Amino acid sequence: MEEVVGAANLKAALKRVRQNKGGPGIDGMTVGELPEHLRREWIRIREELLAGTYRPQPVKRQTIPKAGGGERELGIPTVLDRFIQQALLQVLQPRWDPDFSDHSYGFRPKRRAHQAIERAQSYVQAGRRVVVDVDLAKFFDRANHDIVMERVARKIVDKRVLGLIRRYLEAGVMVSGVVVERREGTPQGGPLSPLLANVLLDEVDKELEKRGHAFVRYADDLNVYVRTKAAGERVYEGLKKLFGRLRLVVNEDKSAVDLAWKRDFLGYSFWVAAGGRIKRRVAGKALGAMKQRVREITGRNGGRSLPTVVAELKVYLTGWREYFQQADTPRAFRDLDGWVHHRLRCLQLKQWKRGTTTYRAMRALGAPPDQAAQAAANVCSWWRSSARMLNSVLTNRYFDELGVPRLAP
């Protein structure tokens, strides 16, 4: 605990919390208000942490939509508790991470999803064409506190730290103004939860290593690659028993033993190119989620100017492109660029509204009189007209200059 409350560690934790931003917890305190609060209260908080008496506040329940449908429930700690959890994480992670499996990639220093996808691709390319794709039912909601704490206590002996982690696990959830007790689960939303998940699931990794399996795990996403369907079925049954010992439940509706290119992994899927080469592409669900988000940003009823829409679109598309840049599908990305530009042309035509406005705007952009008049006459046919009549004035170069990112390399 003395390391946790050390000045250098706290300074780094505060910097990280401010970088991560995020909304307030149940007390309403923002990230910007945290430094002043610490100046006033830190001596008392530090004494409580060193004495082992500090008690976290309940988390705020928040739901976000899941890419595949449904909702994911988050537990948002207060900004102060996020700061303390981050300080804990910085001391605890270096103790565990060196011993974690090389097959584990989620929420670990110097590791990222792209590396996990590359490793999975190498297994498929090597002839392991069948994947055991395991989905855990509400993992973060069901992790057993006693089992988690028993694994944590194997490396941590400071009872103050153990007690604080236990209290973070058991901190209630504020629902409609009432605090509901939590007897299981490690709430998503706090900095400590991913580490605790890796501590618990490392036991699965070690068992798979002992059995000589080729696998990749990213947090609670686990894929094991084998050569035959029969082998996959045997692995699947063994994994159900293994997770059962940890009191975790495999979601059999979402898990499967199938050909690797028929399953998604971290937003990607694989396909077989000429010569048997295994290549990457954006998974169908991820592509559908991207298009839905672009439709929301470029919706025609928001009353926002084109530059305002483009500014929001730029943030989203830049992040999306960075994550999916490893897909081996340049033609698909060119088609997406065309579709995005079509959406923006349609939005612009809708915002012009009247024929006279459309005519003047088209002429100002360099359109000949007959083309401007034709667009003005069809101003209500936004989707069809935007494709046929605006391409020559709202060109790809025009959108480049406006700042719309290109997805195609």
Coordinates of N, CA, C and O in Angstrom, one line a residue, residues 297-406:
I297 N -24.6 9.6 -37.9 CA -23.9 10.9 -38.0 C -24.3 11.8 -39.1 O -24.5 13.0 -39.0
T298 N -24.7 11.1 -40.3 CA -25.0 11.8 -41.5 C -26.6 11.9 -41.6 O -27.0 12.2 -42.7
G299 N -27.3 11.6 -40.6 CA -28.8 11.7 -40.7 C -29.2 13.0 -41.2 O -28.7 14.1 -40.9
R300 N -30.3 13.0 -42.0 CA -30.7 14.2 -42.7 C -31.6 15.1 -41.9 O -32.0 16.2 -42.5
N301 N -32.0 14.8 -40.7 CA -32.9 15.6 -40.0 C -32.3 16.3 -38.8 O -33.0 16.8 -37.9
G302 N -31.0 16.4 -38.7 CA -30.4 17.0 -37.5 C -30.2 18.5 -37.6 O -30.0 19.1 -36.6
G303 N -30.4 19.1 -38.8 CA -30.3 20.5 -39.0 C -28.9 21.0 -38.8 O -28.7 22.2 -38.6
R304 N -27.9 20.1 -38.9 CA -26.5 20.6 -38.8 C -25.8 20.8 -40.1 O -26.2 20.2 -41.1
S305 N -24.9 21.7 -40.1 CA -24.2 22.1 -41.3 C -23.3 20.9 -41.7 O -22.9 20.1 -40.9
L306 N -22.9 20.9 -43.0 CA -22.0 19.9 -43.5 C -20.7 19.9 -42.8 O -20.2 18.8 -42.4
P307 N -20.0 21.0 -42.6 CA -18.7 21.0 -41.8 C -18.9 20.4 -40.4 O -18.0 19.7 -39.9
T308 N -20.0 20.6 -39.8 CA -20.2 20.1 -38.4 C -20.3 18.6 -38.5 O -19.7 17.9 -37.6
V309 N -21.1 18.1 -39.5 CA -21.2 16.6 -39.6 C -19.9 16.0 -40.0 O -19.5 15.0 -39.4
V310 N -19.1 16.7 -40.8 CA -17.8 16.1 -41.2 C -16.8 16.0 -40.1 O -16.1 15.1 -39.9
A311 N -16.9 17.0 -39.2 CA -16.0 17.1 -38.0 C -16.3 15.8 -37.1 O -15.3 15.2 -36.6
E312 N -17.5 15.5 -36.9 CA -17.9 14.3 -36.1 C -17.5 13.0 -36.9 O -17.0 12.1 -36.3
L313 N -17.8 13.0 -38.1 CA -17.5 11.9 -39.0 C -16.0 11.6 -39.0 O -15.5 10.4 -39.0
K314 N -15.2 12.7 -39.0 CA -13.7 12.5 -39.1 C -13.2 11.8 -37.8 O -12.3 10.9 -38.0
V315 N -13.7 12.2 -36.7 CA -13.3 11.5 -35.4 C -13.6 10.0 -35.5 O -12.7 9.2 -35.2
Y316 N -14.8 9.7 -35.9 CA -15.2 8.3 -35.9 C -14.4 7.5 -37.0 O -13.9 6.4 -36.7
L317 N -14.4 8.0 -38.2 CA -13.8 7.2 -39.3 C -12.3 7.1 -39.1 O -11.7 6.1 -39.5
T318 N -11.6 8.1 -38.5 CA -10.2 8.0 -38.2 C -9.9 6.8 -37.3 O -9.0 6.0 -37.5
G319 N -10.6 6.7 -36.2 CA -10.5 5.6 -35.3 C -10.8 4.3 -35.9 O -10.1 3.3 -35.7
W320 N -11.9 4.2 -36.7 CA -12.3 3.0 -37.3 C -11.2 2.5 -38.3 O -10.9 1.3 -38.3
R321 N -10.7 3.4 -39.1 CA -9.7 3.1 -40.1 C -8.4 2.6 -39.4 O -7.8 1.6 -39.8
E322 N -8.1 3.2 -38.3 CA -6.9 2.8 -37.6 C -7.0 1.4 -37.1 O -6.0 0.6 -37.1
Y323 N -8.2 1.0 -36.6 CA -8.3 -0.4 -36.1 C -8.4 -1.4 -37.2 O -7.9 -2.5 -37.1
F324 N -9.1 -1.1 -38.3 CA -9.3 -2.0 -39.4 C -8.4 -1.9 -40.5 O -8.6 -2.5 -41.6
Q325 N -7.3 -1.2 -40.4 CA -6.3 -1.0 -41.5 C -5.6 -2.3 -41.9 O -5.1 -2.3 -43.0
Q326 N -5.7 -3.3 -41.1 CA -5.0 -4.6 -41.4 C -5.9 -5.5 -42.3 O -5.5 -6.6 -42.7
A327 N -7.1 -5.1 -42.6 CA -8.0 -5.9 -43.5 C -7.4 -5.9 -44.9 O -7.0 -4.8 -45.4
D328 N -7.4 -7.0 -45.5 CA -6.8 -7.2 -46.9 C -7.9 -7.0 -47.9 O -8.1 -7.9 -48.8
T329 N -8.6 -5.9 -47.9 CA -9.8 -5.7 -48.8 C -9.8 -4.3 -49.3 O -10.8 -3.5 -49.0
P330 N -8.8 -3.8 -50.1 CA -8.8 -2.5 -50.6 C -10.1 -2.1 -51.4 O -10.6 -0.9 -51.3
R331 N -10.6 -3.0 -52.2 CA -11.8 -2.7 -53.0 C -13.0 -2.4 -52.1 O -13.7 -1.5 -52.3
A332 N -13.1 -3.2 -51.0 CA -14.2 -3.0 -50.1 C -14.1 -1.6 -49.5 O -15.1 -0.9 -49.3
F333 N -12.9 -1.2 -49.1 CA -12.7 0.1 -48.5 C -13.0 1.2 -49.5 O -13.6 2.3 -49.2
R334 N -12.7 1.0 -50.8 CA -13.0 2.0 -51.8 C -14.5 2.1 -52.0 O -15.1 3.2 -52.1
D335 N -15.2 1.0 -51.9 CA -16.7 1.0 -52.0 C -17.3 1.8 -50.8 O -18.2 2.5 -50.9
L336 N -16.7 1.6 -49.6 CA -17.1 2.3 -48.4 C -16.9 3.8 -48.6 O -17.8 4.6 -48.2
D337 N -15.7 4.2 -49.1 CA -15.5 5.6 -49.4 C -16.6 6.2 -50.3 O -17.1 7.3 -50.0
G338 N -16.9 5.5 -51.3 CA -18.0 6.0 -52.2 C -19.3 6.1 -51.5 O -20.0 7.1 -51.7
W339 N -19.6 5.1 -50.7 CA -20.9 5.2 -50.0 C -20.9 6.3 -49.0 O -22.0 7.0 -48.9
V340 N -19.8 6.6 -48.2 CA -19.8 7.7 -47.3 C -20.0 9.0 -48.1 O -20.7 9.9 -47.6
H341 N -19.3 9.2 -49.2 CA -19.4 10.4 -50.0 C -20.8 10.6 -50.5 O -21.3 11.7 -50.5
H342 N -21.4 9.5 -50.9 CA -22.8 9.5 -51.3 C -23.7 10.0 -50.2 O -24.6 10.9 -50.4
R343 N -23.5 9.5 -49.0 CA -24.3 10.0 -47.9 C -24.1 11.5 -47.7 O -25.1 12.2 -47.4
L344 N -22.9 12.0 -47.8 CA -22.7 13.4 -47.6 C -23.3 14.3 -48.7 O -23.8 15.4 -48.4
R345 N -23.2 13.8 -49.9 CA -23.9 14.5 -51.0 C -25.4 14.6 -50.8 O -26.0 15.6 -51.0
C346 N -25.9 13.5 -50.4 CA -27.4 13.4 -50.1 C -27.7 14.4 -49.0 O -28.7 15.1 -49.1
L347 N -26.9 14.5 -48.0 CA -27.1 15.4 -46.8 C -27.1 16.8 -47.3 O -27.9 17.7 -47.0
Q348 N -26.1 17.1 -48.1 CA -26.0 18.5 -48.6 C -27.2 18.9 -49.5 O -27.7 20.0 -49.3
L349 N -27.6 18.1 -50.4 CA -28.8 18.4 -51.2 C -30.0 18.6 -50.4 O -30.8 19.5 -50.6
K350 N -30.2 17.8 -49.3 CA -31.3 17.9 -48.4 C -31.3 19.3 -47.7 O -32.3 19.9 -47.5
Q351 N -30.1 19.7 -47.3 CA -30.0 21.0 -46.6 C -30.2 22.2 -47.5 O -30.6 23.2 -47.0
W352 N -29.9 22.0 -48.8 CA -30.3 23.1 -49.7 C -31.8 23.3 -49.8 O -32.2 24.5 -50.0
K353 N -32.5 22.2 -49.7 CA -34.0 22.3 -49.6 C -34.7 22.7 -50.9 O -35.4 22.0 -51.6
R354 N -34.6 24.0 -51.2 CA -35.4 24.6 -52.3 C -34.6 24.6 -53.6 O -33.3 24.7 -53.6
G355 N -35.3 24.6 -54.7 CA -34.7 24.5 -56.0 C -33.8 25.7 -56.3 O -32.7 25.6 -56.8
T356 N -34.2 26.9 -55.9 CA -33.4 28.1 -56.1 C -32.1 28.1 -55.4 O -31.1 28.4 -55.9
T357 N -32.2 27.6 -54.1 CA -30.9 27.5 -53.3 C -30.0 26.5 -53.9 O -28.8 26.7 -54.0
T358 N -30.6 25.3 -54.4 CA -29.8 24.3 -55.0 C -29.1 24.8 -56.3 O -27.9 24.6 -56.5
Y359 N -29.9 25.5 -57.1 CA -29.3 26.1 -58.3 C -28.1 27.0 -58.1 O -27.1 26.8 -58.7
R360 N -28.3 27.9 -57.1 CA -27.3 28.9 -56.8 C -26.0 28.2 -56.3 O -24.9 28.5 -56.6
A361 N -26.3 27.2 -55.4 CA -25.1 26.5 -54.7 C -24.4 25.7 -55.8 O -23.1 25.7 -55.8
M362 N -25.1 25.1 -56.7 CA -24.5 24.3 -57.7 C -23.6 25.1 -58.6 O -22.5 24.8 -59.0
R363 N -24.2 26.3 -59.0 CA -23.5 27.2 -59.9 C -22.2 27.7 -59.2 O -21.1 27.8 -59.8
A364 N -22.3 28.0 -57.9 CA -21.2 28.5 -57.1 C -20.0 27.5 -57.0 O -18.9 27.8 -56.9
L365 N -20.4 26.2 -57.1 CA -19.4 25.1 -57.1 C -18.9 24.8 -58.4 O -18.1 23.9 -58.6
G366 N -19.4 25.5 -59.5 CA -18.8 25.3 -60.8 C -19.7 24.5 -61.7 O -19.2 24.1 -62.9
A367 N -20.9 24.1 -61.4 CA -21.7 23.3 -62.2 C -22.2 24.1 -63.4 O -22.6 25.3 -63.2
P368 N -22.3 23.6 -64.6 CA -22.9 24.3 -65.7 C -24.4 24.6 -65.5 O -25.1 23.8 -64.7
P369 N -25.0 25.6 -66.1 CA -26.4 25.9 -65.8 C -27.4 24.8 -66.0 O -28.3 24.6 -65.2
D370 N -27.2 24.0 -67.1 CA -28.2 22.9 -67.3 C -28.2 21.8 -66.2 O -29.2 21.3 -65.7
Q371 N -27.0 21.5 -65.7 CA -26.8 20.5 -64.6 C -27.4 21.1 -63.3 O -28.1 20.4 -62.6
A372 N -27.1 22.4 -63.0 CA -27.6 23.0 -61.8 C -29.2 23.0 -61.9 O -29.8 22.8 -60.9
A373 N -29.7 23.3 -63.0 CA -31.2 23.4 -63.2 C -31.8 22.0 -63.0 O -32.9 21.8 -62.4
Q374 N -31.1 21.0 -63.5 CA -31.6 19.6 -63.4 C -31.6 19.2 -61.9 O -32.6 18.5 -61.4
A375 N -30.6 19.5 -61.2 CA -30.5 19.2 -59.8 C -31.6 19.9 -59.0 O -32.2 19.4 -58.1
A376 N -31.8 21.2 -59.3 CA -32.8 22.0 -58.6 C -34.2 21.4 -58.9 O -35.1 21.4 -58.0
A377 N -34.5 20.9 -60.1 CA -35.8 20.3 -60.4 C -36.0 19.0 -59.7 O -37.2 18.6 -59.5
N378 N -35.0 18.3 -59.2 CA -35.1 17.0 -58.6 C -34.7 17.1 -57.1 O -34.2 16.1 -56.6
V379 N -34.9 18.3 -56.5 CA -34.3 18.5 -55.2 C -34.9 17.5 -54.1 O -34.3 17.3 -53.1
C380 N -36.1 17.0 -54.3 CA -36.7 16.1 -53.3 C -36.2 14.7 -53.5 O -36.5 13.9 -52.6
S381 N -35.6 14.3 -54.6 CA -35.1 13.0 -54.8 C -33.7 12.9 -54.3 O -32.7 12.8 -55.1
W382 N -33.5 13.0 -53.0 CA -32.2 13.2 -52.5 C -31.2 12.1 -52.8 O -30.1 12.4 -53.3
W383 N -31.5 10.9 -52.6 CA -30.5 9.8 -52.8 C -30.2 9.7 -54.3 O -29.0 9.6 -54.6
R384 N -31.2 9.6 -55.1 CA -30.9 9.4 -56.6 C -30.2 10.6 -57.2 O -29.3 10.5 -57.9
S385 N -30.7 11.8 -56.8 CA -30.2 13.0 -57.4 C -28.7 13.3 -56.9 O -27.9 13.7 -57.7
S386 N -28.5 13.0 -55.6 CA -27.1 13.2 -55.1 C -26.1 12.4 -55.8 O -25.0 12.8 -56.0
A387 N -26.5 11.2 -56.3 CA -25.6 10.3 -57.0 C -25.3 10.8 -58.4 O -24.2 10.8 -58.9
R388 N -26.4 11.2 -59.1 CA -26.3 11.5 -60.5 C -25.8 12.9 -60.8 O -25.1 13.1 -61.8
M389 N -26.1 13.8 -60.0 CA -25.9 15.2 -60.3 C -24.9 16.0 -59.5 O -24.4 17.0 -59.9
L390 N -24.5 15.5 -58.3 CA -23.6 16.2 -57.5 C -22.2 15.7 -57.6 O -21.2 16.3 -57.1
N391 N -22.0 14.5 -58.2 CA -20.6 13.9 -58.3 C -19.6 14.9 -58.9 O -18.4 14.9 -58.5
S392 N -20.0 15.6 -59.9 CA -19.1 16.5 -60.6 C -18.7 17.7 -59.9 O -17.7 18.4 -60.2
V393 N -19.5 18.1 -58.8 CA -19.1 19.3 -58.1 C -18.7 19.0 -56.6 O -17.7 19.5 -56.1
L394 N -19.4 18.0 -56.0 CA -19.0 17.5 -54.7 C -18.1 16.3 -54.9 O -18.6 15.2 -54.7
T395 N -16.9 16.5 -55.4 CA -16.1 15.4 -55.9 C -15.3 14.8 -54.7 O -15.4 15.3 -53.5
N396 N -14.7 13.7 -55.0 CA -13.9 13.0 -53.9 C -12.8 14.0 -53.4 O -12.5 14.0 -52.2
R397 N -12.2 14.8 -54.3 CA -11.2 15.8 -53.8 C -11.8 16.8 -52.9 O -11.2 17.3 -52.0
Y398 N -13.1 17.2 -53.2 CA -13.8 18.2 -52.4 C -13.9 17.7 -51.0 O -13.6 18.4 -50.0
F399 N -14.3 16.4 -50.8 CA -14.4 15.8 -49.5 C -13.0 15.6 -48.8 O -12.9 15.7 -47.6
D400 N -12.0 15.4 -49.6 CA -10.6 15.3 -49.1 C -10.3 16.7 -48.4 O -9.7 16.7 -47.3
E401 N -10.5 17.7 -49.1 CA -10.2 19.1 -48.7 C -11.1 19.4 -47.5 O -10.6 20.2 -46.6
L402 N -12.3 18.9 -47.4 CA -13.2 19.2 -46.3 C -12.7 18.4 -45.0 O -13.1 18.8 -43.9
G403 N -11.9 17.4 -45.2 CA -11.3 16.6 -44.1 C -11.9 15.3 -43.8 O -11.7 14.7 -42.8
V404 N -12.7 14.8 -44.8 CA -13.3 13.4 -44.6 C -12.2 12.4 -44.9 O -11.6 12.3 -45.9
P405 N -11.9 11.5 -43.9 CA -10.8 10.5 -44.1 C -11.2 9.5 -45.1 O -12.3 9.1 -45.3
R406 N -10.2 9.1 -45.9 CA -10.3 8.0 -46.8 C -10.0 6.7 -46.1 O -9.1 6.6 -45.4

